[in-house]
Coordinates of C-alpha atoms and ligand atoms in Angstrom, one line a residue:
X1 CA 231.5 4.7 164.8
X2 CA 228.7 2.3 165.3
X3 CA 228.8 0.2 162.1
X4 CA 225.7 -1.6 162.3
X5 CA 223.3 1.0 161.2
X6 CA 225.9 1.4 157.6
X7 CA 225.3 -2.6 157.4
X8 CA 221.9 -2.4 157.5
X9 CA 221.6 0.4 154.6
X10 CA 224.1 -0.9 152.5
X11 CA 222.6 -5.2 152.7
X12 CA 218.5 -4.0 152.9
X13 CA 217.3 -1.0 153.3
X14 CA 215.1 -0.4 150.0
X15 CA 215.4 -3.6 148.5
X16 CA 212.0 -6.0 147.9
X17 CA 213.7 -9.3 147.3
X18 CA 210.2 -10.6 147.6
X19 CA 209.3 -8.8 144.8
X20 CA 211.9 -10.3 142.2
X21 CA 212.1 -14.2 143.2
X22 CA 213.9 -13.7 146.5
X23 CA 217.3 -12.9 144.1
X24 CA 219.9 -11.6 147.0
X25 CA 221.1 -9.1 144.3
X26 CA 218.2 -6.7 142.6
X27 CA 217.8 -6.8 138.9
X28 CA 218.9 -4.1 136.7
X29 CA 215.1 -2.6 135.6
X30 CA 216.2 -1.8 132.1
X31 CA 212.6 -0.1 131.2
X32 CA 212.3 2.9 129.9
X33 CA 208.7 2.8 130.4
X34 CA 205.5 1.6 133.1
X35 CA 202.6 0.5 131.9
X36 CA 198.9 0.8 134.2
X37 CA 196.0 -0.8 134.7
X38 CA 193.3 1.8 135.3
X39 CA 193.1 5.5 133.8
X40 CA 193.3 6.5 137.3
X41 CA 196.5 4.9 138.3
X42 CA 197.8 6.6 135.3
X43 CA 196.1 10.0 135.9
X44 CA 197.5 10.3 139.5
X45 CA 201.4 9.1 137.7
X46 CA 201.0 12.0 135.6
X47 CA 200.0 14.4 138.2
X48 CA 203.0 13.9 140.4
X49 CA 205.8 11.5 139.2
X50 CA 208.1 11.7 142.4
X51 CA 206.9 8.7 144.4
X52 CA 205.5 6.6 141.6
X53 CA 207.1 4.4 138.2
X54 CA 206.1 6.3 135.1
X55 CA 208.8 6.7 132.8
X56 CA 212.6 6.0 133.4
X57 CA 214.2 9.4 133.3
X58 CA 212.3 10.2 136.2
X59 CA 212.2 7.3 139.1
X60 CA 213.2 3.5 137.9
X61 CA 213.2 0.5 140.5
X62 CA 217.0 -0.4 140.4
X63 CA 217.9 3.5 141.0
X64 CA 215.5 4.0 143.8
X65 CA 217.1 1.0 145.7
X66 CA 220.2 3.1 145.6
X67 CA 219.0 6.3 146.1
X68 CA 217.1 5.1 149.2
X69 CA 220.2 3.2 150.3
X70 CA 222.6 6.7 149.5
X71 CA 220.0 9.3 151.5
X72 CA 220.0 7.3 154.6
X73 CA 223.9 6.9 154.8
X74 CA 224.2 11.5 154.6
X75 CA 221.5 11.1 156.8
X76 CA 219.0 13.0 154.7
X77 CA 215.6 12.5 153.7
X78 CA 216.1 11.8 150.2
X79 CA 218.9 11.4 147.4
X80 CA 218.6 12.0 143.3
X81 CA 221.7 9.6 141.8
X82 CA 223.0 11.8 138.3
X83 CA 225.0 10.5 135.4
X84 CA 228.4 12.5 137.0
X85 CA 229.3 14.3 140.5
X86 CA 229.5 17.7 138.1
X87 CA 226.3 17.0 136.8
X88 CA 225.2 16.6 140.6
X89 CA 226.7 20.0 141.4
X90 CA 225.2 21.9 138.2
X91 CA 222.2 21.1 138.9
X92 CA 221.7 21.8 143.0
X93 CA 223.4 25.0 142.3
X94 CA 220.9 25.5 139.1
X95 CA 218.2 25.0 141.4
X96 CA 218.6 27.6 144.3
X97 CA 219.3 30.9 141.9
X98 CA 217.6 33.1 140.0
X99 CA 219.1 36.1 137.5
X100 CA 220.8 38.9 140.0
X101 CA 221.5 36.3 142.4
X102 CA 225.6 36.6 144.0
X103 CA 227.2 33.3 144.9
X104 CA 229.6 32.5 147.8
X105 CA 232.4 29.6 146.5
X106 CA 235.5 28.0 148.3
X107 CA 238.6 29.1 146.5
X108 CA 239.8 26.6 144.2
X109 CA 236.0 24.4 144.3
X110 CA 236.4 21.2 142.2
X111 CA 237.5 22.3 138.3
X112 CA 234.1 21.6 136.9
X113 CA 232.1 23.8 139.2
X114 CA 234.7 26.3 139.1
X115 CA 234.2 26.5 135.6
X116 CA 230.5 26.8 136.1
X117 CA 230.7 29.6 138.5
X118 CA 233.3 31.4 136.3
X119 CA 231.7 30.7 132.6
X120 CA 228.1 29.6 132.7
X121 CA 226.4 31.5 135.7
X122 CA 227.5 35.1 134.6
X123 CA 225.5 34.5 131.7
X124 CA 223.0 34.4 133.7
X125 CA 223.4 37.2 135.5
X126 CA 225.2 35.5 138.4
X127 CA 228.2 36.5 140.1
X128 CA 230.7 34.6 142.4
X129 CA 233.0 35.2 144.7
X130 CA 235.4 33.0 146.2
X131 CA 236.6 33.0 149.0
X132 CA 239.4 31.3 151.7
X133 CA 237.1 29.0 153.5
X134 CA 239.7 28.3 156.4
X135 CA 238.8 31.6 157.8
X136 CA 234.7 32.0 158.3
X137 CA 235.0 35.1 158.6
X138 CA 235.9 35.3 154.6
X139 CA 232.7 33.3 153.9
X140 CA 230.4 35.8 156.4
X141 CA 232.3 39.1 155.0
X142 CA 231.8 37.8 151.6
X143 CA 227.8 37.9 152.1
X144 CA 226.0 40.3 150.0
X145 CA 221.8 41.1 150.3
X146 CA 222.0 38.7 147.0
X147 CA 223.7 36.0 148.3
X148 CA 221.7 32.8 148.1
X149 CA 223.9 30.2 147.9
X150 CA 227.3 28.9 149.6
X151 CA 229.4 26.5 147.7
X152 CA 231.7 24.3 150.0
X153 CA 233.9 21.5 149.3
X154 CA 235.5 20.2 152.5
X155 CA 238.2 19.3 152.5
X156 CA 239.4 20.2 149.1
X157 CA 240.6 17.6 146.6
X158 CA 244.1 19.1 145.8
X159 CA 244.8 22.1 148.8
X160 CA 242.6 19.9 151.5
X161 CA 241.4 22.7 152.8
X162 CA 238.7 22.1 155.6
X163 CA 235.9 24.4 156.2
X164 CA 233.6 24.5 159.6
X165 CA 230.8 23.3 158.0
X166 CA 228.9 23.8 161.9
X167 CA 230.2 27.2 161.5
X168 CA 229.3 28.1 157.8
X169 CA 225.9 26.3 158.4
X170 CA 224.7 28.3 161.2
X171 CA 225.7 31.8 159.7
X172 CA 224.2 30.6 156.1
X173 CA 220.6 29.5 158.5
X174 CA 220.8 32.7 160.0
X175 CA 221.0 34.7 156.8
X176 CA 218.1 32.3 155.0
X177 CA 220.8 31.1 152.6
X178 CA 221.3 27.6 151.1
X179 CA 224.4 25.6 151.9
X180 CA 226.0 22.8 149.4
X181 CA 228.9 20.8 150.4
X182 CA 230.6 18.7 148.3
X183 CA 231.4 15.8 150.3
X184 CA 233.2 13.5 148.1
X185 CA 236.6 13.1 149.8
X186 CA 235.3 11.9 153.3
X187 CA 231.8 10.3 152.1
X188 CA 229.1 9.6 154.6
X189 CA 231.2 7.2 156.6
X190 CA 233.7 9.9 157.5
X191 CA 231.3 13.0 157.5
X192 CA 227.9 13.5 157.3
X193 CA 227.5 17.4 156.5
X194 CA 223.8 17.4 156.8
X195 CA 223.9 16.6 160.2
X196 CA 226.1 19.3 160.5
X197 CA 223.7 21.7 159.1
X198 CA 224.3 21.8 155.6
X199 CA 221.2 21.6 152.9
X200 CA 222.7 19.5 150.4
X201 CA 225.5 17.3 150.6
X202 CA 226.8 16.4 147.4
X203 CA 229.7 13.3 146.0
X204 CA 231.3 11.9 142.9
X205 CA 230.1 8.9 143.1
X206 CA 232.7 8.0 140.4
X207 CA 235.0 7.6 143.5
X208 CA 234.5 5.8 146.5
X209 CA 230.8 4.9 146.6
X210 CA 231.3 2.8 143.2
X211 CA 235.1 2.5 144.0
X212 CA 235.8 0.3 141.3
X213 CA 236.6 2.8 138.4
X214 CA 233.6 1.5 135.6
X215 CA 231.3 4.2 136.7
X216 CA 231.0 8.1 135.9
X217 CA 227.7 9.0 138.7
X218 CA 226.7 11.9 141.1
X219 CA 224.7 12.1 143.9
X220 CA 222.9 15.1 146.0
X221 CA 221.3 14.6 149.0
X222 CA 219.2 16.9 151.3
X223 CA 215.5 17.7 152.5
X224 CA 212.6 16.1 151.1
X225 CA 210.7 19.4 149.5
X226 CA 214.6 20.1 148.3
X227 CA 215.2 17.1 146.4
X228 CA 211.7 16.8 145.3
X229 CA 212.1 20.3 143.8
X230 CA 215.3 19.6 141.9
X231 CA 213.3 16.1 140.7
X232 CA 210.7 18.3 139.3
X233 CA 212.6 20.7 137.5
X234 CA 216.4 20.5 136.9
X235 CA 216.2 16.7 136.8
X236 CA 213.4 15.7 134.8
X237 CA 214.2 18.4 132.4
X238 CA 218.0 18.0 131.6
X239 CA 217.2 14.0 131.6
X240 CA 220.1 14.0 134.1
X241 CA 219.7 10.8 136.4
X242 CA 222.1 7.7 135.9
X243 CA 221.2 4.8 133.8
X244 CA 219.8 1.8 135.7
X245 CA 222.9 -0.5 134.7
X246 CA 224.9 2.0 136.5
X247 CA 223.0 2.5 139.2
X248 CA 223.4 -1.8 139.9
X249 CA 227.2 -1.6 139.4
X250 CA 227.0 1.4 142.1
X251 CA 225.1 -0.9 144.4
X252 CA 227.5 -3.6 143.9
X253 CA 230.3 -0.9 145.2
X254 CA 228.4 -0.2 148.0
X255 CA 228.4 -3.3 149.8
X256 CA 231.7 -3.1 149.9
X257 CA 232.4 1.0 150.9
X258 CA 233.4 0.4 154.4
X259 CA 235.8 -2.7 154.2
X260 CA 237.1 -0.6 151.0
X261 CA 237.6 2.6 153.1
X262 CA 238.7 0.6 156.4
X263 CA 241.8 -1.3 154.6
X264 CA 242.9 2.2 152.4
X265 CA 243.1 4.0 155.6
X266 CA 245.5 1.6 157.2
X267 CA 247.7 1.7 153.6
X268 CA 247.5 5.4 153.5
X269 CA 248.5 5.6 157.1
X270 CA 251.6 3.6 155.9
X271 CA 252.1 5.1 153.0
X272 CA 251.9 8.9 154.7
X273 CA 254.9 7.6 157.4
X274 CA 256.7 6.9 154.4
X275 CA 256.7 9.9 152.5
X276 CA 257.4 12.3 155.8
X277 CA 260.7 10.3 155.9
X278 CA 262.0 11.0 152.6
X279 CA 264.5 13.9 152.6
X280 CA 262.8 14.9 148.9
X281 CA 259.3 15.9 150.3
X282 CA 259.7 18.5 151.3
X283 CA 255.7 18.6 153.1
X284 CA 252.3 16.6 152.7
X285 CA 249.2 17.5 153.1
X286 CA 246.5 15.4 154.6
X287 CA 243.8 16.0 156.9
X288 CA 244.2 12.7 159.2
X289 CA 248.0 13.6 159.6
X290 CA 248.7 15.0 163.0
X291 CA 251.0 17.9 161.2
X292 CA 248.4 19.0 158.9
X293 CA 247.4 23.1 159.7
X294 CA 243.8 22.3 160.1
X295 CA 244.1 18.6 161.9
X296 CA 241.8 20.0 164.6
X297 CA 239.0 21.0 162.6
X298 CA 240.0 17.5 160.8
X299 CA 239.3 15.6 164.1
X300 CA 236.4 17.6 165.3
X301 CA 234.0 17.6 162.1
X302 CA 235.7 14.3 160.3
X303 CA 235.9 10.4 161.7
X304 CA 238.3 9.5 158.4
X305 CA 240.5 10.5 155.8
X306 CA 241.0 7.9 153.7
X307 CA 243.7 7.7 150.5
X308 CA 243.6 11.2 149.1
X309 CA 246.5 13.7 149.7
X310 CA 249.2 15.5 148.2
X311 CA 253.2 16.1 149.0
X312 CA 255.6 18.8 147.7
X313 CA 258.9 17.2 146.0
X314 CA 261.5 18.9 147.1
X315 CA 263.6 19.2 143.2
X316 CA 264.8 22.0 140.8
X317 CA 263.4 21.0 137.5
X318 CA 260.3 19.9 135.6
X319 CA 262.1 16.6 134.3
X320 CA 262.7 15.4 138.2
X321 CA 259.0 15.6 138.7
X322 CA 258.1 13.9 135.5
X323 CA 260.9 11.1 136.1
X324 CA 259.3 10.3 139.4
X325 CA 256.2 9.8 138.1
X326 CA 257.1 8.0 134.8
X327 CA 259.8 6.0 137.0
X328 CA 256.9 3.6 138.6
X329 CA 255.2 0.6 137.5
X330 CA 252.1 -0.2 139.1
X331 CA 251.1 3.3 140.4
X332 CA 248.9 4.8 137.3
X333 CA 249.5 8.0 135.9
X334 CA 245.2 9.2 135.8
X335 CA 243.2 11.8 136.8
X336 CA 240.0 10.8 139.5
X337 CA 240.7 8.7 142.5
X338 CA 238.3 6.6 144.6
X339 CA 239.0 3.4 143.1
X340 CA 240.7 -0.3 143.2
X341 CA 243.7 1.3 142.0
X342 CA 246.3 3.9 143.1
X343 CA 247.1 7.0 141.1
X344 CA 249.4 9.9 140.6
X345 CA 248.4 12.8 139.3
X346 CA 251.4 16.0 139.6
X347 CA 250.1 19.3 139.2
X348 CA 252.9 20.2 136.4
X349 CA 250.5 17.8 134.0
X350 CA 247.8 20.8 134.1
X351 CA 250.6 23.2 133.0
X352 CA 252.9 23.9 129.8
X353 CA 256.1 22.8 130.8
X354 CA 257.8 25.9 130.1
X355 CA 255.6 27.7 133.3
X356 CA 257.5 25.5 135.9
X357 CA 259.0 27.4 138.6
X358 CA 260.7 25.4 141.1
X359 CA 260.2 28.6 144.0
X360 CA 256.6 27.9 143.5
X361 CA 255.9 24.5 145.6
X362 CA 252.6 24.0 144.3
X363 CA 254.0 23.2 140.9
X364 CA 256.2 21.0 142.7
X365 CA 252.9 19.3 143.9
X366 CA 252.1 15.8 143.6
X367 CA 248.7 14.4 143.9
X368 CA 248.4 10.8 145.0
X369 CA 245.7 8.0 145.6
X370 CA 245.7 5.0 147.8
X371 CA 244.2 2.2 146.2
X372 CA 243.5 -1.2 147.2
X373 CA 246.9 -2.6 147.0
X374 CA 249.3 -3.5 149.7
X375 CA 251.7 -0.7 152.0
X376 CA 254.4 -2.2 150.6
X377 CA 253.4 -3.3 146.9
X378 CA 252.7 0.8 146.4
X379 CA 255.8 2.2 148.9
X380 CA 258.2 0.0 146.6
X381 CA 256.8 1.4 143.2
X382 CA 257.3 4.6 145.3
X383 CA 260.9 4.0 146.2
X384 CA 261.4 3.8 142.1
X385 CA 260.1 7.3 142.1
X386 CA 262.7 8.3 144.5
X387 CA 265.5 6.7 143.1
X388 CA 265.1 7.9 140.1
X389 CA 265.5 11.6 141.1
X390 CA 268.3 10.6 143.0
X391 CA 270.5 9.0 140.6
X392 CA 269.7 12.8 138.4
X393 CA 271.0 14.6 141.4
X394 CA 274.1 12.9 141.8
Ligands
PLP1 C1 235.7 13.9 140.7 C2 235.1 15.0 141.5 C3 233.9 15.7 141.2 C4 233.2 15.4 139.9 O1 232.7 14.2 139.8 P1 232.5 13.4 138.4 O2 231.8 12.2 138.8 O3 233.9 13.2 137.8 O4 231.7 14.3 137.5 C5 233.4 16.6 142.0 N1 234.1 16.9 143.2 C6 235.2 16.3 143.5 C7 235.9 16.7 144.8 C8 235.8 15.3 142.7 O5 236.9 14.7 143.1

């Protein structure tokens, strides 16, 4: 990929350093208010707020530096930065339906936007459907005369599942229905949906655009009249856009997104090779390995994978997966992902332990996250993992 246009968003695009002392880093603009000069400055502020400083929960300096800087990376026309990456999704989906409207989801969407679909939106008089998005022909025999949206998440952060997002787009165009990607596993530097097609691409920007686990954020990012639309309605009204302090910790992040991404793809590479090689994983799933059922559709729509995946331990009972996990020292026991710091999450956490079934390999499943460390620092604290369900099955 040709780096130098991400250097030149990420050091200056949207930033005025003339306009704050020639300071290298912009100040955090903690105002909640602008003040005018004229009645007609102020008239024209209150007529239309997008493109103008009038009161913080709608546009503030330090969050349109980062907005500008996060629109031109999905290659959009504009971005709206939200206090969390559910928040983001709540309120593009809140934006393109109406009462009687039918949704198209991905099985298995993100659990915060699965629980929207499932608990919120049929109060509403919205239904969902979800479907297997490996196949397109599930999403296209899915569509309904009231189908206005399509919910993707590609790939999927705990099956990886990948979507043809080219595909999906054109059949969505063709139909005059809105397409919203969540993009938050392979972020702008590994694939850009909009170019693909897709209306709004959406992240966590809790993950790797801050990357440095002190922020909850969201961001969406599509057409100019889209974004302005969700500004003027969804935004403004729920009071939903980040605070300006997180918005500079974000920026900070983002100077640092590709050398971040670049060294925990190398690690995850090394860490991947590792696990295949251990006679208790018993498979892994991640997009950039050569083994993985959709690596094609990997290759052609994505140019990185990064430090997300999963394995399946190959062990009979609930204590082996929990004495693997327990059994390390510096790998962290969270939820999220995207930051400084590698995690393990296994799926039996989100269960009571009595549901375990060992036949079932997804509660076998183990979710892990590539952080900043060293190969080896994280591959030994793995190696505790192993040995201690060996030393049980012996
Ligand atoms: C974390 C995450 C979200 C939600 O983001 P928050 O910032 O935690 O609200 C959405 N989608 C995916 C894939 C995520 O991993």
């Amino acid at each position: 990929m040709d780096e130098g246009w991400v250097s030149e968003i990420i050091n200056e695009l949207g930033e005025n350093r003339d306009a704050y002392l020639n300071a290298v880093t912009p100040p955090v603009f903690q105002t909640s208010n602008f003040s005018f000069h004229s009645v007609e400055d102020f008239r024209s502020a209150l007529r239309d707020e997008t493109s103008t400083f009038l009161y913080s929960r709608g546009n503030n300096p330090t969050l349109n530096i980062l907005s500008k800087k996060l629109a031109a990376l999905d290659h959009a026309e504009e971005s709206l930065v939200v206090n969390s990456g559910a928040g983001a999704i709540f309120i593009a989906v809140l934006a393109n339906i109406k009462s009687g409207d039918h949704i198209i989801s991905v099985e298995n969407p993100y659990t915060w936007a699965r629980k929207m679909f499932e608990n919120v939106l049929p109060r509403f008089n919205v239904s969902t459907t979800f479907v297997d998005g490996r196949d397109v022909k599930n999403i296209e025999e899915a569509i309904r005369d009231n189908t206005s949206l399509i919910y993707l998440e590609s790939p999927n952060s705990w099956t990886f599942y990948l979507q043809d997002l080219e595909a999906v787009a054109q059949i969505a165009q063709s139909r005059n229905i809105i397409t919203i990607c969540d993009n938050s596993y392979a972020t702008p530097l590994y694939q850009r949906p909009i170019d693909l097609g897709i209306d709004i691409a959406i992240q966590s920007a809790t993950k790797y655009l801050n990357g440095h686990s002190d922020v909850v954020a969201g961001v969406i990012s599509g057409k100019r009249e889209m974004i302005k639309k969700i500004f003027n309605s969804e935004y403004l009204n729920l009071g939903i856009g980040t605070t300006p302090f997180n918005a500079w910790l974000i920026l900070r992040g983002l100077r640092t997104l590709p050398v971040r991404l670049e060294r925990i793809s190398k690690t995850t590479d090394a860490v991947v090779k590792f696990l295949k090689e251990q006679p208790e994983v018993e498979s892994i799933s991640f997009p950039m390995d050569s083994d993985f059922e959709q690596a094609d559709l990997a290759k052609k729509q994505m140019t990185g994978g990064c430090g997300l995946f999963s394995f399946i331990l190959r062990v009979a009972h609930v204590e082996d997966v929990e004495k693997f996990c327990q059994a390390m020292k510096h790998v962290l026991m969270a939820v999220s992902w995207g930051g400084y710091e590698s995690l393990i999450m296994p799926a039996v956490a989100g269960m009571e332990k009595g549901e375990f079934d060992y036949k079932n390999p997804t509660h076998r499943r183990i979710r892990f996250y590539t952080g900043l460390e060293e190969a080896g620092y994280i591959i030994e604290d793995l190696q505790r993992g192993f040995e201690a369900v060996r030393v049980k099955n012996c």
